[in-house]
PDB file of C-alpha atoms in Angstrom:
ATOM      1  CA  MET A 908       0.000   0.002   0.000  1.00 35.00           C
ATOM      2  CA  SER A 909       1.374   3.428  -0.848  1.00 35.00           C
ATOM      3  CA  PHE A 910       0.563   6.812   0.605  1.00 33.00           C
ATOM      4  CA  ILE A 911       0.767  10.280  -0.953  1.00 32.00           C
ATOM      5  CA  LEU A 912       1.389  13.030   1.600  1.00 32.00           C
ATOM      6  CA  LEU A 913       1.118  16.804   1.132  1.00 33.00           C
ATOM      7  CA  LEU A 914       3.335  18.692   3.559  1.00 33.00           C
ATOM      8  CA  LEU A 915       1.687  21.979   4.489  1.00 36.00           C
ATOM      9  CA  SER A 916       4.080  23.372   7.075  1.00 37.00           C
ATOM     10  CA  ALA A 917       6.893  22.480   9.410  1.00 39.00           C
ATOM     11  CA  GLY A 918       4.263  21.554  11.999  1.00 38.00           C
ATOM     12  CA  ALA A 919       2.550  19.243   9.535  1.00 37.00           C
ATOM     13  CA  THR A 920       5.894  17.587   8.788  1.00 36.00           C
ATOM     14  CA  ALA A 921       6.321  16.704  12.457  1.00 38.00           C
ATOM     15  CA  ILE A 922       2.768  15.355  12.717  1.00 36.00           C
ATOM     16  CA  ILE A 923       3.097  13.263   9.580  1.00 35.00           C
ATOM     17  CA  THR A 924       6.513  11.972  10.687  1.00 37.00           C
ATOM     18  CA  ASN A 925       4.942  10.904  13.992  1.00 40.00           C
ATOM     19  CA  MET A 926       2.054   9.244  12.149  1.00 39.00           C
ATOM     20  CA  LEU A 927       4.177   7.225   9.693  1.00 39.00           C
ATOM     21  CA  PRO A 928       4.975   4.322  12.047  1.00 40.00           C
ATOM     22  CA  THR A 929       1.242   4.081  12.922  1.00 39.00           C
ATOM     23  CA  MET A 930       0.271   4.220   9.261  1.00 40.00           C
ATOM     24  CA  THR A 931       2.712   1.428   8.378  1.00 39.00           C
ATOM     25  CA  VAL A 932       1.399  -0.753  11.206  1.00 39.00           C
ATOM     26  CA  PHE A 933      -2.194   0.083  10.219  1.00 40.00           C
ATOM     27  CA  ALA A 934      -1.494  -1.153   6.693  1.00 44.00           C
ATOM     28  CA  GLN A 935      -0.689  -4.559   8.260  1.00 48.00           C
ATOM     29  CA  THR A 936      -3.054  -4.740  11.258  1.00 49.00           C
ATOM     30  CA  PRO A 937      -5.766  -2.518  12.782  1.00 51.00           C
ATOM     31  CA  PRO A 938      -4.498   0.044  15.329  1.00 51.00           C
ATOM     32  CA  THR A 939      -4.838  -0.746  19.001  1.00 58.00           C
ATOM     33  CA  THR A 940      -4.906   2.871  20.174  1.00 61.00           C
ATOM     34  CA  THR A 941      -7.015   5.897  19.294  1.00 65.00           C
ATOM     35  CA  PRO A 942      -5.212   8.154  16.797  1.00 65.00           C
ATOM     36  CA  LYS A 943      -4.218  11.622  17.986  1.00 60.00           C
ATOM     37  CA  PRO A 944      -6.567  14.381  16.715  1.00 62.00           C
ATOM     38  CA  ILE A 945      -5.134  16.771  14.146  1.00 53.00           C
ATOM     39  CA  PRO A 946      -4.294  20.099  15.817  1.00 54.00           C
ATOM     40  CA  THR A 947      -6.836  22.808  15.052  1.00 56.00           C
ATOM     41  CA  ASP A 948      -4.177  25.186  13.736  1.00 57.00           C
ATOM     42  CA  LEU A 949      -3.824  22.862  10.710  1.00 51.00           C
ATOM     43  CA  ASN A 950      -7.556  23.006  10.005  1.00 52.00           C
ATOM     44  CA  ALA A 951      -7.546  26.547   8.575  1.00 53.00           C
ATOM     45  CA  THR A 952     -10.832  27.365   6.884  1.00 54.00           C
ATOM     46  CA  ALA A 953      -9.652  30.496   5.058  1.00 61.00           C
ATOM     47  CA  ILE A 954      -6.477  31.922   3.617  1.00 66.00           C
ATOM     48  CA  ARG A 955      -6.070  35.640   4.162  1.00 73.00           C
ATOM     49  CA  LEU A 956      -4.461  36.990   1.027  1.00 79.00           C
ATOM     50  CA  GLY A 957      -3.713  40.591   1.955  1.00 81.00           C
ATOM     51  CA  ASP A 958      -2.151  42.866  -0.619  1.00 90.00           C
ATOM     52  CA  PRO A 959      -1.052  41.320  -3.916  1.00 95.00           C
ATOM     53  CA  LEU A 960       2.596  40.404  -4.255  1.00 96.00           C
ATOM     54  CA  LEU A 961       2.445  40.970  -8.020  1.00 97.00           C
ATOM     55  CA  GLU A 962       0.155  43.116 -10.165  1.00 97.00           C
ATOM     56  CA  GLU A 963       0.635  42.991 -13.915  1.00 98.00           C
ATOM     57  CA  LYS A 964      -0.862  43.836 -17.298  1.00 98.00           C
ATOM     58  CA  GLY A 965       0.190  41.899 -20.334  1.00 98.00           C
ATOM     59  CA  ARG A 966      -0.614  40.415 -23.679  1.00 98.00           C
ATOM     60  CA  ILE A 967      -0.625  37.021 -25.356  1.00 97.00           C
ATOM     61  CA  THR A 968       2.167  37.466 -27.944  1.00 98.00           C
ATOM     62  CA  SER A 969       1.700  34.207 -29.863  1.00 97.00           C
ATOM     63  CA  GLN A 970      -0.736  31.321 -30.053  1.00 96.00           C
ATOM     64  CA  LYS A 971      -0.265  28.000 -31.847  1.00 97.00           C
ATOM     65  CA  GLU A 972      -2.404  24.852 -32.026  1.00 96.00           C
ATOM     66  CA  ILE A 973      -0.143  21.883 -31.173  1.00 95.00           C
ATOM     67  CA  GLY A 974      -2.653  19.032 -31.002  1.00 92.00           C
ATOM     68  CA  PRO A 975      -6.286  18.134 -30.499  1.00 90.00           C
ATOM     69  CA  ASP A 976      -7.662  20.627 -27.936  1.00 90.00           C
ATOM     70  CA  LYS A 977      -4.064  21.638 -27.049  1.00 95.00           C
ATOM     71  CA  THR A 978      -2.655  25.145 -27.610  1.00 95.00           C
ATOM     72  CA  GLU A 979       0.712  26.773 -26.864  1.00 97.00           C
ATOM     73  CA  TYR A 980       0.819  30.450 -25.873  1.00 97.00           C
ATOM     74  CA  SER A 981       3.590  32.949 -25.238  1.00 98.00           C
ATOM     75  CA  PHE A 982       3.043  36.097 -23.200  1.00 98.00           C
ATOM     76  CA  SER A 983       4.724  39.273 -22.080  1.00 98.00           C
ATOM     77  CA  ALA A 984       3.712  41.537 -19.200  1.00 98.00           C
ATOM     78  CA  ASN A 985       4.845  44.545 -17.183  1.00 98.00           C
ATOM     79  CA  GLY A 986       4.031  44.935 -13.531  1.00 97.00           C
ATOM     80  CA  THR A 987       5.099  45.634 -10.000  1.00 97.00           C
ATOM     81  CA  LEU A 988       6.281  43.328  -7.210  1.00 96.00           C
ATOM     82  CA  LYS A 989       5.496  44.361  -3.639  1.00 94.00           C
ATOM     83  CA  GLY A 990       3.893  47.539  -4.950  1.00 91.00           C
ATOM     84  CA  ASN A 991       7.082  49.313  -6.014  1.00 93.00           C
ATOM     85  CA  LEU A 992       9.536  47.066  -7.871  1.00 95.00           C
ATOM     86  CA  ASN A 993       8.999  47.354 -11.648  1.00 97.00           C
ATOM     87  CA  ILE A 994       9.378  44.081 -13.502  1.00 97.00           C
ATOM     88  CA  THR A 995       8.840  42.392 -16.848  1.00 97.00           C
ATOM     89  CA  ASN A 996       7.394  38.909 -17.052  1.00 98.00           C
ATOM     90  CA  ILE A 997       7.707  36.639 -20.086  1.00 98.00           C
ATOM     91  CA  GLY A 998       6.785  32.993 -20.517  1.00 98.00           C
ATOM     92  CA  THR A 999       5.149  30.151 -22.362  1.00 98.00           C
ATOM     93  CA  PHE A1000       2.301  27.873 -21.373  1.00 97.00           C
ATOM     94  CA  TRP A1001       0.220  25.044 -22.827  1.00 97.00           C
ATOM     95  CA  THR A1002      -3.491  24.558 -22.375  1.00 95.00           C
ATOM     96  CA  ILE A1003      -5.796  21.614 -22.916  1.00 96.00           C
ATOM     97  CA  SER A1004      -9.520  22.132 -23.320  1.00 92.00           C
ATOM     98  CA  ARG A1005     -11.491  19.911 -20.961  1.00 90.00           C
ATOM     99  CA  GLY A1006     -14.927  20.873 -22.274  1.00 85.00           C
ATOM    100  CA  ASP A1007     -17.694  22.747 -20.427  1.00 84.00           C
ATOM    101  CA  ASN A1008     -15.667  25.990 -20.784  1.00 86.00           C
ATOM    102  CA  VAL A1009     -12.832  24.597 -18.624  1.00 92.00           C
ATOM    103  CA  THR A1010      -9.178  24.707 -19.649  1.00 94.00           C
ATOM    104  CA  TYR A1011      -6.185  23.237 -17.820  1.00 96.00           C
ATOM    105  CA  GLY A1012      -2.635  24.434 -18.441  1.00 96.00           C
ATOM    106  CA  HIS A1013       0.947  24.569 -17.228  1.00 97.00           C
ATOM    107  CA  GLY A1014       4.008  26.563 -18.175  1.00 98.00           C
ATOM    108  CA  GLN A1015       7.059  28.504 -17.137  1.00 98.00           C
ATOM    109  CA  GLY A1016       8.229  32.078 -17.086  1.00 98.00           C
ATOM    110  CA  VAL A1017      10.915  34.532 -16.052  1.00 98.00           C
ATOM    111  CA  ILE A1018      10.492  37.717 -14.034  1.00 98.00           C
ATOM    112  CA  MET A1019      13.199  40.337 -14.531  1.00 97.00           C
ATOM    113  CA  THR A1020      13.786  43.644 -12.800  1.00 96.00           C
ATOM    114  CA  LYS A1021      13.578  46.816 -14.907  1.00 95.00           C
ATOM    115  CA  ASP A1022      16.117  48.751 -12.836  1.00 90.00           C
ATOM    116  CA  GLY A1023      19.140  47.581 -14.828  1.00 85.00           C
ATOM    117  CA  SER A1024      20.352  45.139 -12.164  1.00 90.00           C
ATOM    118  CA  GLN A1025      19.722  42.154 -14.493  1.00 87.00           C
ATOM    119  CA  GLU A1026      18.131  40.152 -11.642  1.00 95.00           C
ATOM    120  CA  LYS A1027      15.722  37.413 -12.632  1.00 97.00           C
ATOM    121  CA  ALA A1028      13.605  34.674 -11.098  1.00 98.00           C
ATOM    122  CA  ASN A1029      12.275  31.603 -12.906  1.00 98.00           C
ATOM    123  CA  TYR A1030       8.928  30.030 -12.128  1.00 98.00           C
ATOM    124  CA  THR A1031       6.637  27.222 -13.179  1.00 98.00           C
ATOM    125  CA  PHE A1032       2.882  27.400 -12.900  1.00 98.00           C
ATOM    126  CA  VAL A1033      -0.413  25.582 -13.360  1.00 98.00           C
ATOM    127  CA  ILE A1034      -3.587  27.219 -14.534  1.00 97.00           C
ATOM    128  CA  ILE A1035      -7.313  26.499 -14.622  1.00 97.00           C
ATOM    129  CA  GLY A1036      -9.374  28.725 -16.866  1.00 95.00           C
ATOM    130  CA  ASN A1037     -13.077  29.045 -17.539  1.00 93.00           C
ATOM    131  CA  THR A1038     -15.571  31.467 -18.974  1.00 88.00           C
ATOM    132  CA  THR A1039     -18.016  33.385 -16.757  1.00 84.00           C
ATOM    133  CA  GLN A1040     -21.741  33.532 -17.527  1.00 83.00           C
ATOM    134  CA  GLU A1041     -21.032  36.927 -19.094  1.00 83.00           C
ATOM    135  CA  GLY A1042     -18.551  35.299 -21.490  1.00 82.00           C
ATOM    136  CA  LYS A1043     -15.403  36.724 -19.849  1.00 85.00           C
ATOM    137  CA  PRO A1044     -12.396  34.352 -19.686  1.00 90.00           C
ATOM    138  CA  VAL A1045     -10.837  34.106 -16.217  1.00 95.00           C
ATOM    139  CA  PHE A1046      -7.930  32.035 -14.927  1.00 96.00           C
ATOM    140  CA  CYS A1047      -6.607  30.960 -11.559  1.00 97.00           C
ATOM    141  CA  GLY A1048      -3.531  29.000 -10.585  1.00 97.00           C
ATOM    142  CA  SER A1049      -0.353  28.685  -8.587  1.00 97.00           C
ATOM    143  CA  SER A1050       3.331  29.435  -9.220  1.00 98.00           C
ATOM    144  CA  VAL A1051       6.549  28.108  -7.702  1.00 98.00           C
ATOM    145  CA  TYR A1052       9.580  30.396  -7.964  1.00 98.00           C
ATOM    146  CA  ASN A1053      13.311  29.807  -7.840  1.00 98.00           C
ATOM    147  CA  THR A1054      16.204  32.215  -8.219  1.00 97.00           C
ATOM    148  CA  THR A1055      19.856  32.668  -7.482  1.00 96.00           C
ATOM    149  CA  ALA A1056      19.373  36.442  -7.176  1.00 95.00           C
ATOM    150  CA  SER A1057      20.911  37.995  -4.092  1.00 95.00           C
ATOM    151  CA  GLY A1058      19.262  41.423  -4.362  1.00 94.00           C
ATOM    152  CA  MET A1059      15.701  42.603  -4.775  1.00 95.00           C
ATOM    153  CA  LEU A1060      14.359  39.291  -6.153  1.00 97.00           C
ATOM    154  CA  ALA A1061      16.068  37.040  -3.591  1.00 97.00           C
ATOM    155  CA  PHE A1062      12.800  36.788  -1.596  1.00 96.00           C
ATOM    156  CA  LEU A1063      11.193  34.894  -4.499  1.00 97.00           C
ATOM    157  CA  ASP A1064      13.385  31.805  -4.038  1.00 97.00           C
ATOM    158  CA  ASN A1065      11.095  28.854  -3.153  1.00 97.00           C
ATOM    159  CA  LEU A1066       8.062  31.137  -2.883  1.00 97.00           C
ATOM    160  CA  ILE A1067       4.637  29.731  -3.784  1.00 96.00           C
ATOM    161  CA  GLY A1068       2.114  32.150  -5.244  1.00 96.00           C
ATOM    162  CA  ILE A1069      -1.552  31.905  -6.069  1.00 96.00           C
ATOM    163  CA  TYR A1070      -3.016  34.094  -8.752  1.00 96.00           C
ATOM    164  CA  LYS A1071      -6.156  35.162 -10.578  1.00 96.00           C
ATOM    165  CA  GLY A1072      -6.574  37.055 -13.800  1.00 96.00           C
ATOM    166  CA  GLU A1073      -8.861  38.045 -16.644  1.00 95.00           C
ATOM    167  CA  ILE A1074      -8.201  38.095 -20.352  1.00 94.00           C
ATOM    168  CA  ASP A1075     -10.083  39.957 -23.067  1.00 92.00           C
ATOM    169  CA  GLU A1076     -10.995  38.872 -26.601  1.00 87.00           C
ATOM    170  CA  THR A1077      -7.855  40.517 -28.045  1.00 92.00           C
ATOM    171  CA  GLY A1078      -5.387  38.712 -25.752  1.00 93.00           C
ATOM    172  CA  ASN A1079      -4.786  41.467 -23.192  1.00 96.00           C
ATOM    173  CA  PHE A1080      -4.758  40.314 -19.568  1.00 97.00           C
ATOM    174  CA  VAL A1081      -4.584  41.623 -16.043  1.00 97.00           C
ATOM    175  CA  SER A1082      -3.478  39.352 -13.190  1.00 97.00           C
ATOM    176  CA  TYR A1083      -2.823  39.534  -9.468  1.00 97.00           C
ATOM    177  CA  GLU A1084      -0.691  37.158  -7.433  1.00 97.00           C
ATOM    178  CA  TRP A1085      -0.419  36.630  -3.684  1.00 96.00           C
ATOM    179  CA  GLU A1086       2.229  34.829  -1.662  1.00 95.00           C
ATOM    180  CA  TRP A1087       0.957  31.653  -0.031  1.00 90.00           C
ATOM    181  CA  LYS A1088       2.324  31.846   3.482  1.00 81.00           C
TER     182      LYS A1088
END
């Protein structure tokens, strides 16, 4: 029997580590003791997003059909990180239509500072898109960043972001991203 575990925090790591011997024994024989309850601080019911980490406006710069219901896109955007750091954002992603106005995608990009310091951070992302009742395309997803930058973009290393955006019929988009803490 195999188990897939999602580690949410350092506290969750300790709890899961403590549970592993019990889980292994349980796979062989029923437990003889009552399992410990999960601490309530791990049962968060809401994520408070606060101010966006990234605000950007951009455009789809190319679009190419690469298979049945599969499309490749490139994009370019300008925006601000933490409200005052001007950046450019370029990348490529692939989408697959799942029907019922739902699209799944994944891709990668690079954020670069505009101040001449040549700092950059790479990221990968997943995306789910759909169309509202009004016919407006919207997308949501998550990003995982990595960088070797030691200056203004250093904080992005190993950061996980969640984002939401809207795109118009001509390929212009606006998106907002928050750090998942």
